Coordinates of C-alpha atoms and ligand atoms in Angstrom, one line a residue:
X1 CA 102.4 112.4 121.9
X2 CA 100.5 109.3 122.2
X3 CA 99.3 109.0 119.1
X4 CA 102.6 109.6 117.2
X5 CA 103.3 107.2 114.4
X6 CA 106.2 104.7 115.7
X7 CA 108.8 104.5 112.5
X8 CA 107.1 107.6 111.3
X9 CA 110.7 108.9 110.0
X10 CA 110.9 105.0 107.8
X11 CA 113.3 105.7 105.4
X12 CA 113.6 103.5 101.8
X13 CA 116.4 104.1 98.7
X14 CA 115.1 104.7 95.3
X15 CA 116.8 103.4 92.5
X16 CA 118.0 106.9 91.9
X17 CA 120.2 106.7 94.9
X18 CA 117.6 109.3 96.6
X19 CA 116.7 108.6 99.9
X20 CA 112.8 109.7 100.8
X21 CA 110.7 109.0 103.7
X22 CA 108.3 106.0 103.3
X23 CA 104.5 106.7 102.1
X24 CA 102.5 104.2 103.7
X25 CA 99.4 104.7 102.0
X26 CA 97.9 101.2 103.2
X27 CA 96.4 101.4 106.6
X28 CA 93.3 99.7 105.5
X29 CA 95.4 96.6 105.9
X30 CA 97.8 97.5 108.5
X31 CA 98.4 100.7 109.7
X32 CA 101.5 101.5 112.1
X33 CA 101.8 101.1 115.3
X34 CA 101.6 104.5 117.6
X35 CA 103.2 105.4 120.5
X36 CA 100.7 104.7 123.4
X37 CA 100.7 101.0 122.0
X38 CA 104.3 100.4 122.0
X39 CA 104.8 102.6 125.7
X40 CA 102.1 100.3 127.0
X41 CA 103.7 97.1 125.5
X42 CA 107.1 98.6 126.6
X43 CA 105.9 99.5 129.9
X44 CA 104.5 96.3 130.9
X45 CA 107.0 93.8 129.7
X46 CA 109.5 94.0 132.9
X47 CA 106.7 92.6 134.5
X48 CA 104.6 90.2 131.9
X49 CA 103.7 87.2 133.6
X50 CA 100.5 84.6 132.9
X51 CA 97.3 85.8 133.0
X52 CA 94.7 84.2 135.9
X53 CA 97.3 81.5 136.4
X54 CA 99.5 82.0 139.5
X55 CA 100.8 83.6 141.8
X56 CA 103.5 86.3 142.5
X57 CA 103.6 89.8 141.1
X58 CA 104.1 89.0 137.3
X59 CA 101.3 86.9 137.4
X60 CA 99.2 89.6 139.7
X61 CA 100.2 92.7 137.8
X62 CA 99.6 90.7 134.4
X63 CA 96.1 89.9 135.2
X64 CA 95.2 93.5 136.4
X65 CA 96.7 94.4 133.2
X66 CA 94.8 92.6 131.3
X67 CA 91.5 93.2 133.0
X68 CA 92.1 97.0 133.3
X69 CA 92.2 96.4 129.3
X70 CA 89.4 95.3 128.8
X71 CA 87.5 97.8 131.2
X72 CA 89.3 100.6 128.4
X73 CA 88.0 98.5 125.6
X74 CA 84.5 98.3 127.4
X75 CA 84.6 102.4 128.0
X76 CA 85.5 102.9 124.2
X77 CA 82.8 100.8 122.6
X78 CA 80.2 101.9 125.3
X79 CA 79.9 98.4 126.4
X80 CA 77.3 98.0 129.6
X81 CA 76.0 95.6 132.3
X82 CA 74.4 93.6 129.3
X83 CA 77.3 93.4 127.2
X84 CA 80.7 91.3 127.0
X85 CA 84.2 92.5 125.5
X86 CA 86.0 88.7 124.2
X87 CA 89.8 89.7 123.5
X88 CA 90.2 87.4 120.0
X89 CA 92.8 87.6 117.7
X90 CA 91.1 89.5 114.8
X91 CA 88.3 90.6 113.3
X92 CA 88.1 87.1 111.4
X93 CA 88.6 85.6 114.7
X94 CA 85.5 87.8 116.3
X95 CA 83.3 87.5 113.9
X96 CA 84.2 83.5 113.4
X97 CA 83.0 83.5 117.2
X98 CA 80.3 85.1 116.7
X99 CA 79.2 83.0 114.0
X100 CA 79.7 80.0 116.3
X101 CA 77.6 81.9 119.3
X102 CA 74.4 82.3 117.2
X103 CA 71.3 80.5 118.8
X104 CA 70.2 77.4 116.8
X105 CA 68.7 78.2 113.6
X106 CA 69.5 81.9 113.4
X107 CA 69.4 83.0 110.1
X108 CA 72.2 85.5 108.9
X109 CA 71.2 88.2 106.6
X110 CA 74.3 89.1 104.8
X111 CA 75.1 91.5 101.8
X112 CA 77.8 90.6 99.0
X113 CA 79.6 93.3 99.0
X114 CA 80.9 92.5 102.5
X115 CA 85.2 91.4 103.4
X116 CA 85.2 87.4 103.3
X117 CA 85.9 87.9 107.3
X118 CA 81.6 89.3 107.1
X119 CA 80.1 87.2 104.4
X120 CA 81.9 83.3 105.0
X121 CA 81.8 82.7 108.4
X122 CA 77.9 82.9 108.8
X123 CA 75.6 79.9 108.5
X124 CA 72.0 80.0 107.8
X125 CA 73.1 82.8 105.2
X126 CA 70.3 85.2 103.2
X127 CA 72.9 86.8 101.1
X128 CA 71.7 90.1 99.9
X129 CA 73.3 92.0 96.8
X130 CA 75.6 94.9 97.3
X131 CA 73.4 97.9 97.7
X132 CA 73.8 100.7 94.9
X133 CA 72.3 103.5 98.1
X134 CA 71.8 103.4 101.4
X135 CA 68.4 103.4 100.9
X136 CA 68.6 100.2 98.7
X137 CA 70.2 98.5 101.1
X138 CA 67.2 99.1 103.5
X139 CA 64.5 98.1 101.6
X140 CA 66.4 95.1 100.5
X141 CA 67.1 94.6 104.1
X142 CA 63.6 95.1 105.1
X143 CA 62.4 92.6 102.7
X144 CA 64.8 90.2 103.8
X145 CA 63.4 90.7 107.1
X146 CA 60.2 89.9 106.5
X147 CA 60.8 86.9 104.8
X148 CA 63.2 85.9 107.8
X149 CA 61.3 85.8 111.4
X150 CA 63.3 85.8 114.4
X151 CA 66.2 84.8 114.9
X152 CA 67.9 86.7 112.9
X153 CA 71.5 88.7 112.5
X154 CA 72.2 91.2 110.0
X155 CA 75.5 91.6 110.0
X156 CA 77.2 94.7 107.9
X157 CA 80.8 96.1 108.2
X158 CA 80.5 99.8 109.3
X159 CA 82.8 101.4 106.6
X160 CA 84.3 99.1 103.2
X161 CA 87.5 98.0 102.9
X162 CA 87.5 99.0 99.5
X163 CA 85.3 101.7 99.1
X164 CA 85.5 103.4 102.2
X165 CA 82.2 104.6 102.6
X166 CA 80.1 103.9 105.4
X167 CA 77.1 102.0 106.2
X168 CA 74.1 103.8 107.6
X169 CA 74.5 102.0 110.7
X170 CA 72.2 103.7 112.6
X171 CA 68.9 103.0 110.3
X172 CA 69.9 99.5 109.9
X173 CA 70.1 99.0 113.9
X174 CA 66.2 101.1 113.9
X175 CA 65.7 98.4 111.2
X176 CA 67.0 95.2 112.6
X177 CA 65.2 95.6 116.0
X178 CA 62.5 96.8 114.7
X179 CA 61.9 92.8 113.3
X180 CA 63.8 91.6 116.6
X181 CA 67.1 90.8 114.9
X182 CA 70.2 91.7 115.9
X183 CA 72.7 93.8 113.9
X184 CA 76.3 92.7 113.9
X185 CA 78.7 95.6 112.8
X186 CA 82.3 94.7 110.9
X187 CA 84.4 97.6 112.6
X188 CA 87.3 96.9 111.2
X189 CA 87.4 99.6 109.0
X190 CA 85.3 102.3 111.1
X191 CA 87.2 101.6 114.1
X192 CA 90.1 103.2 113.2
X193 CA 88.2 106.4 111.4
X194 CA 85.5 107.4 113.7
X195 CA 84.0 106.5 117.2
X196 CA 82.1 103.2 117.4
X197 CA 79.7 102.0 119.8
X198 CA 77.0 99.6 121.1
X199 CA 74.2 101.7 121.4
X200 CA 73.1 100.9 117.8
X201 CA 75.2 97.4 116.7
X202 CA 74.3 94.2 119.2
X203 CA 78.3 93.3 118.3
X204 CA 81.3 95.1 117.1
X205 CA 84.1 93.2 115.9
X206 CA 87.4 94.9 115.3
X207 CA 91.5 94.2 115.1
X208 CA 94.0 95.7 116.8
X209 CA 96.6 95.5 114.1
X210 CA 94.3 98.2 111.9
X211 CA 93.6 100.4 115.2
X212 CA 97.5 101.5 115.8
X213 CA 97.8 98.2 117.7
X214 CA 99.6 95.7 115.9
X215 CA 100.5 92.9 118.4
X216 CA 98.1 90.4 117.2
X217 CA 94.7 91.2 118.9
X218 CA 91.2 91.7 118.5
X219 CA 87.8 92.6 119.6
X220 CA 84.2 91.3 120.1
X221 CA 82.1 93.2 122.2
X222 CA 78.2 92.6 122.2
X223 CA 75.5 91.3 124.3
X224 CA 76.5 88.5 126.9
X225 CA 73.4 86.0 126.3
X226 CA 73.7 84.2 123.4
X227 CA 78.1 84.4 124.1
X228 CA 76.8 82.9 127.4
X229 CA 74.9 80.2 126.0
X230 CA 77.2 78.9 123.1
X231 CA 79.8 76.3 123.2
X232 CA 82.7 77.6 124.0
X233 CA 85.1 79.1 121.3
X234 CA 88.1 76.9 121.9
X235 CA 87.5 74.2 124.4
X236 CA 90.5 74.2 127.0
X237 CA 92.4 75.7 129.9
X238 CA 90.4 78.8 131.1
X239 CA 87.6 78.2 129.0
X240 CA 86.8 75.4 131.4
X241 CA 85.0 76.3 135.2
X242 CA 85.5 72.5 136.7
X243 CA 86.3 69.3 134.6
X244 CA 85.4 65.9 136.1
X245 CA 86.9 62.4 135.2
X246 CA 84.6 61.3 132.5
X247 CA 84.3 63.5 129.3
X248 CA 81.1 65.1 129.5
X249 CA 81.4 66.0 133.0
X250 CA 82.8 69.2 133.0
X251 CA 81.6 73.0 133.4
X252 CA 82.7 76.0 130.9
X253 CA 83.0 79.2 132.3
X254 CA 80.6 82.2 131.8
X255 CA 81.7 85.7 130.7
X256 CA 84.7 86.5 128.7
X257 CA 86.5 83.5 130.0
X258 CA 84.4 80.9 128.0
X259 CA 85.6 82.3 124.6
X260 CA 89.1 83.3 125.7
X261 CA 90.2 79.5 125.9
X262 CA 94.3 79.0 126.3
X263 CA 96.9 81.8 127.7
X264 CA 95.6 84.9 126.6
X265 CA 97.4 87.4 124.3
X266 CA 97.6 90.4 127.4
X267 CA 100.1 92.4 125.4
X268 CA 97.8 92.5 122.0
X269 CA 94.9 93.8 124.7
X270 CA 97.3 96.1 126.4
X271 CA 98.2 97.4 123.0
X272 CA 94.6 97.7 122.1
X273 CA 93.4 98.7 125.2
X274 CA 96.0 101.9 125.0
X275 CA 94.8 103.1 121.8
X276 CA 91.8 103.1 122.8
X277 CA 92.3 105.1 125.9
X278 CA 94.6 107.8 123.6
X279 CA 91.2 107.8 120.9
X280 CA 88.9 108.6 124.3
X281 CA 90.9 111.5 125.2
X282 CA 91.6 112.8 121.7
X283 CA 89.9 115.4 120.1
X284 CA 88.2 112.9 117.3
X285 CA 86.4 115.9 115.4
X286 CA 89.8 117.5 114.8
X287 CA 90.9 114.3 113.9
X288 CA 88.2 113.6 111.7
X289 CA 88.6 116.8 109.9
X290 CA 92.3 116.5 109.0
X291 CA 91.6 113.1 107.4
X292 CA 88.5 114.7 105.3
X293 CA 91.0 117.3 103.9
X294 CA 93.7 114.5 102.8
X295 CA 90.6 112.7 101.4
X296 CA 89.8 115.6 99.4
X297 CA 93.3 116.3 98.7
X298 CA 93.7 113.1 97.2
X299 CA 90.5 112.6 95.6
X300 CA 90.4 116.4 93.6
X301 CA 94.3 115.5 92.3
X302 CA 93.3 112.1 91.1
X303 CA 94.3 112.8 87.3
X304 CA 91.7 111.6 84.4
X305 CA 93.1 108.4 83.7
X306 CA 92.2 107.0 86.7
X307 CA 88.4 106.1 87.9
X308 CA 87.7 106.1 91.7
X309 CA 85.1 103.5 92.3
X310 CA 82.2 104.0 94.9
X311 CA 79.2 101.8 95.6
X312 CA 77.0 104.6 97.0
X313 CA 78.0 107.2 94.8
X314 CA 80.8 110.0 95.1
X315 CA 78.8 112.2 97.2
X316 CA 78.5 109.8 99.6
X317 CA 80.7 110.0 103.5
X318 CA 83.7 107.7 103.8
X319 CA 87.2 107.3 105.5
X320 CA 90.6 107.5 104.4
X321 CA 90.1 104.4 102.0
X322 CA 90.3 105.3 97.8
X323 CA 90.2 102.6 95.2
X324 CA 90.8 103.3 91.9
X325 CA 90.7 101.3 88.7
X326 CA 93.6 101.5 86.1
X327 CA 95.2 100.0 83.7
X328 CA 97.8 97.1 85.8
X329 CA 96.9 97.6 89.6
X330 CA 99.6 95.1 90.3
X331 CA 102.2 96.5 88.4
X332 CA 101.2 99.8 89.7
X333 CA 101.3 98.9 92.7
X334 CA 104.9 97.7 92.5
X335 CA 106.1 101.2 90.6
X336 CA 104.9 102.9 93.3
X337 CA 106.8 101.4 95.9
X338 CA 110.1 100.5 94.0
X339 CA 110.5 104.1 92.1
X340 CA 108.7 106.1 94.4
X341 CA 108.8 104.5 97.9
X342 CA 105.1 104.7 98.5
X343 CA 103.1 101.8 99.4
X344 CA 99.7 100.6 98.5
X345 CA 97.6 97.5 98.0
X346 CA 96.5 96.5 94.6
X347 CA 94.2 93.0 93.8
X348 CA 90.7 92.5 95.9
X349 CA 91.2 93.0 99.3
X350 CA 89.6 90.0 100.0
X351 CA 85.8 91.3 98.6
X352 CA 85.9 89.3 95.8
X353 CA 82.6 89.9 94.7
X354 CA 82.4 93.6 95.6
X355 CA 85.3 94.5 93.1
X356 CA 83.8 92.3 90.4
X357 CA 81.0 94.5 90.7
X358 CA 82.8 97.7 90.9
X359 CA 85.4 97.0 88.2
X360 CA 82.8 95.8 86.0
X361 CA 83.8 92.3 85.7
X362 CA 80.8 90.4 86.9
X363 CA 81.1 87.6 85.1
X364 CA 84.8 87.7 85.5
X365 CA 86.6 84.7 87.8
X366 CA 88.7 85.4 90.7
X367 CA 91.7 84.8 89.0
X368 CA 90.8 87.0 86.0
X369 CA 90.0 90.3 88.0
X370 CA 92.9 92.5 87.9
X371 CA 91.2 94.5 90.6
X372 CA 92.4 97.9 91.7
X373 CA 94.6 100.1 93.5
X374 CA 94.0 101.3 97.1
X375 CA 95.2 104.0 99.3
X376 CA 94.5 104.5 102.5
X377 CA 95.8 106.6 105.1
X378 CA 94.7 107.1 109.1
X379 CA 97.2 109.1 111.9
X380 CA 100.4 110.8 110.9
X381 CA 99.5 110.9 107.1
X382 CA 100.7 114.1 105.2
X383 CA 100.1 116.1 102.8
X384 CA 103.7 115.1 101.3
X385 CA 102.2 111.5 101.5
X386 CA 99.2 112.5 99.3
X387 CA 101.1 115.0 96.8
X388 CA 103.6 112.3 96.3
X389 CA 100.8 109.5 94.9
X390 CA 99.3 111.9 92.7
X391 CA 102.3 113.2 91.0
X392 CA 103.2 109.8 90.5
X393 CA 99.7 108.3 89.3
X394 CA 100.0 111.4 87.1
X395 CA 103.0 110.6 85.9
X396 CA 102.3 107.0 84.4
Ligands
LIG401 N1 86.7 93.4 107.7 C1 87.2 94.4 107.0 C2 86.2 95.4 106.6 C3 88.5 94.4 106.8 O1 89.0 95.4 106.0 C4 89.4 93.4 107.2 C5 90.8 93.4 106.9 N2 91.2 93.7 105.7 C6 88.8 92.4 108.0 C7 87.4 92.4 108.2 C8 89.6 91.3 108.5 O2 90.5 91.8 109.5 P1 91.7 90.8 110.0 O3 92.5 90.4 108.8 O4 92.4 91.7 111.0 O5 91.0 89.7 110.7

């Protein structure tokens, strides 16, 4: 099946001697590859060649390849006439690009509570507080608004990396154009959980390495004018339409091309643009539903000495992402995977200032902020996976 975990039979050795499967309980950061991305990759590499450079059938079948990818990428996000789909290397590297795309003087409404990928790379920044509701977040938005004028961007991830819940997306794209901004969503996290698309965000921003796609690349997708307009990305080879003898004489590209400067990375976008073609044709509501009943699997056996932390209360919808506070996330962490070969993340999952707020620690520094323990779990998770984390949470 396409969506088959790759390495899904991982074995590790306890200390015991016993010899158990591997629970990867951290897709939030990585999650494994699946088959359609590795057939594709597989598939494709007896003929890998450059990429709109050359001639011959490597070269020819590489740049179909990598074109046909991003028609796959363009279907899956619901990308039209009006929009562009940039192969990057991240999400980091999108949204960096985006950042650099923004018209002169665009202000950048931002909340706190946001992955350092969403809150540094913005200029012009109005940097909101983490929301304690949905509906805080849109009044604070609206006010922010009409302080703003145009240009703006709000930009907003569309599920948290260390909550999991998810952003009213929708509202905030009503919201946004209502003033004339435009709404910039971190998929990163959604992606991977539940369909995305451009009919509310301007941009999406996603990596392939957290979509079942890990060969290093990533998505923007969003409207083509102000991409069009901006200085190119990375100045260079492909980026570049015609270059004369003297250095400002020279004409960048439009479309894709102008932020895709240098050989691109056509097996990352193969990768990618596979997943996304198995995610099309999947049944996503069935999907869906199995991950809700691991999420409520794991959520109901979380035992009492343990606090799950949520920013928009526990009621509230979310992925396959739990953070819990307790007593030595790090060391924690580390039982679980030497003594019970399960792994995790533990510290602050680069939202610095959103698990200072959640753990309490406002005034805390970086440094200080033990943080917390996260599991999170996507395709090919089990119920074994789940059970096995509890009893051993339950057991410390
Ligand atoms: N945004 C969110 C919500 C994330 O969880 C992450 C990765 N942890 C990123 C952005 C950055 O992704 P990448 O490291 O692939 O650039």
């Amino acid at each position: 099946m396409s969506l088959d975990i790759v390495g899904d039979d991982l074995k590790v050795e306890l200390p015991t001697g016993e010899s158990v499967r591997f629970a990867h309980l951290d897709y939030a950061a990585s999650a494994p590859c699946v088959a359609a991305a590795a057939q594709a990759v597989g598939e494709l590499l007896p003929r890998y060649g450059s990429v709109h450079r050359g001639t011959g059938v490597r070269s020819s079948a590489s740049t179909i390849a990598y074109e046909l990818a991003r028609d796959v990428v363009a279907e899956f996000v619901g990308a039209g006439p009006e929009h562009e789909v940039i192969f990057t290397r991240n999400t980091t590297d999108a949204l960096n690009l985006l950042a650099r795309a923004l018209p002169e003087g665009t202000v950048t409404i931002v909340f706190d509570g946001e992955h350092h990928a969403n809150l540094l790379p913005w200029p012009n920044q109005l940097r909101l507080p983490a929301p304690g509701s949905p509906a805080e977040a849109l009044e604070s938005l609206e006010e922010a608004l009409e302080r703003t004028g145009n240009p703006a961007l709000v930009t907003v991830t569309g599920a948290s990396n260390v909550t999991g819940e998810l952003w009213p997306i929708t509202e905030i794209a009503a919201l946004a154009h209502r003033y004339g901004a435009r709404l910039a969503v971190d998929a990163a996290q959604l992606a991977p959980h539940r369909p995305v698309g451009l009919a509310d965000a301007d941009y999406l921003a996603f990596s392939g390495h957290k979509l079942y796609a890990p060969f290093g690349a990533g998505v923007l997708a969003g409207r083509s004018d102000w991409l069009d307009a901006a200085e190119p990305y990375l100045r260079g080879g492909g980026a570049s339409a015609a270059v004369g003898d003297h250095p400002g004489d020279l004409e960048w590209a439009t479309g894709p091309a102008r932020h895709e400067g240098g050989t691109p990375n056509l097996l990352g976008a193969v990768a990618i643009a596979a997943v996304c073609a198995a995610l099309i044709t999947a049944d996503r509501d069935a999907l869906h539903a199995e991950e809700q009943r691991l999420l409520k699997r794991l959520r109901d056996g979380l035992p009492d000495t343990v606090r799950e932390v949520s920013l928009f209360g526990p009621d509230h919808p979310r992925v396959g992402i739990v953070s819990i506070a307790v007593d030595d996330p790090a060391g924690t962490a580390q039982r679980l995977a030497r003594d019970h070969g399960i792994g995790v993340r533990a510290g602050q999952f680069c939202a610095h200032p959103l698990v200072r707020r959640l753990t309490g620690d406002a005034t805390g520094s970086c440094a200080t902020t033990p943080g917390l323990l996260r599991i999170s779990f996507g395709l090919g998770s089990t119920d074994d996976d789940i059970d096995r984390v509890l009893a051993a949470l339950r057991s410390y």
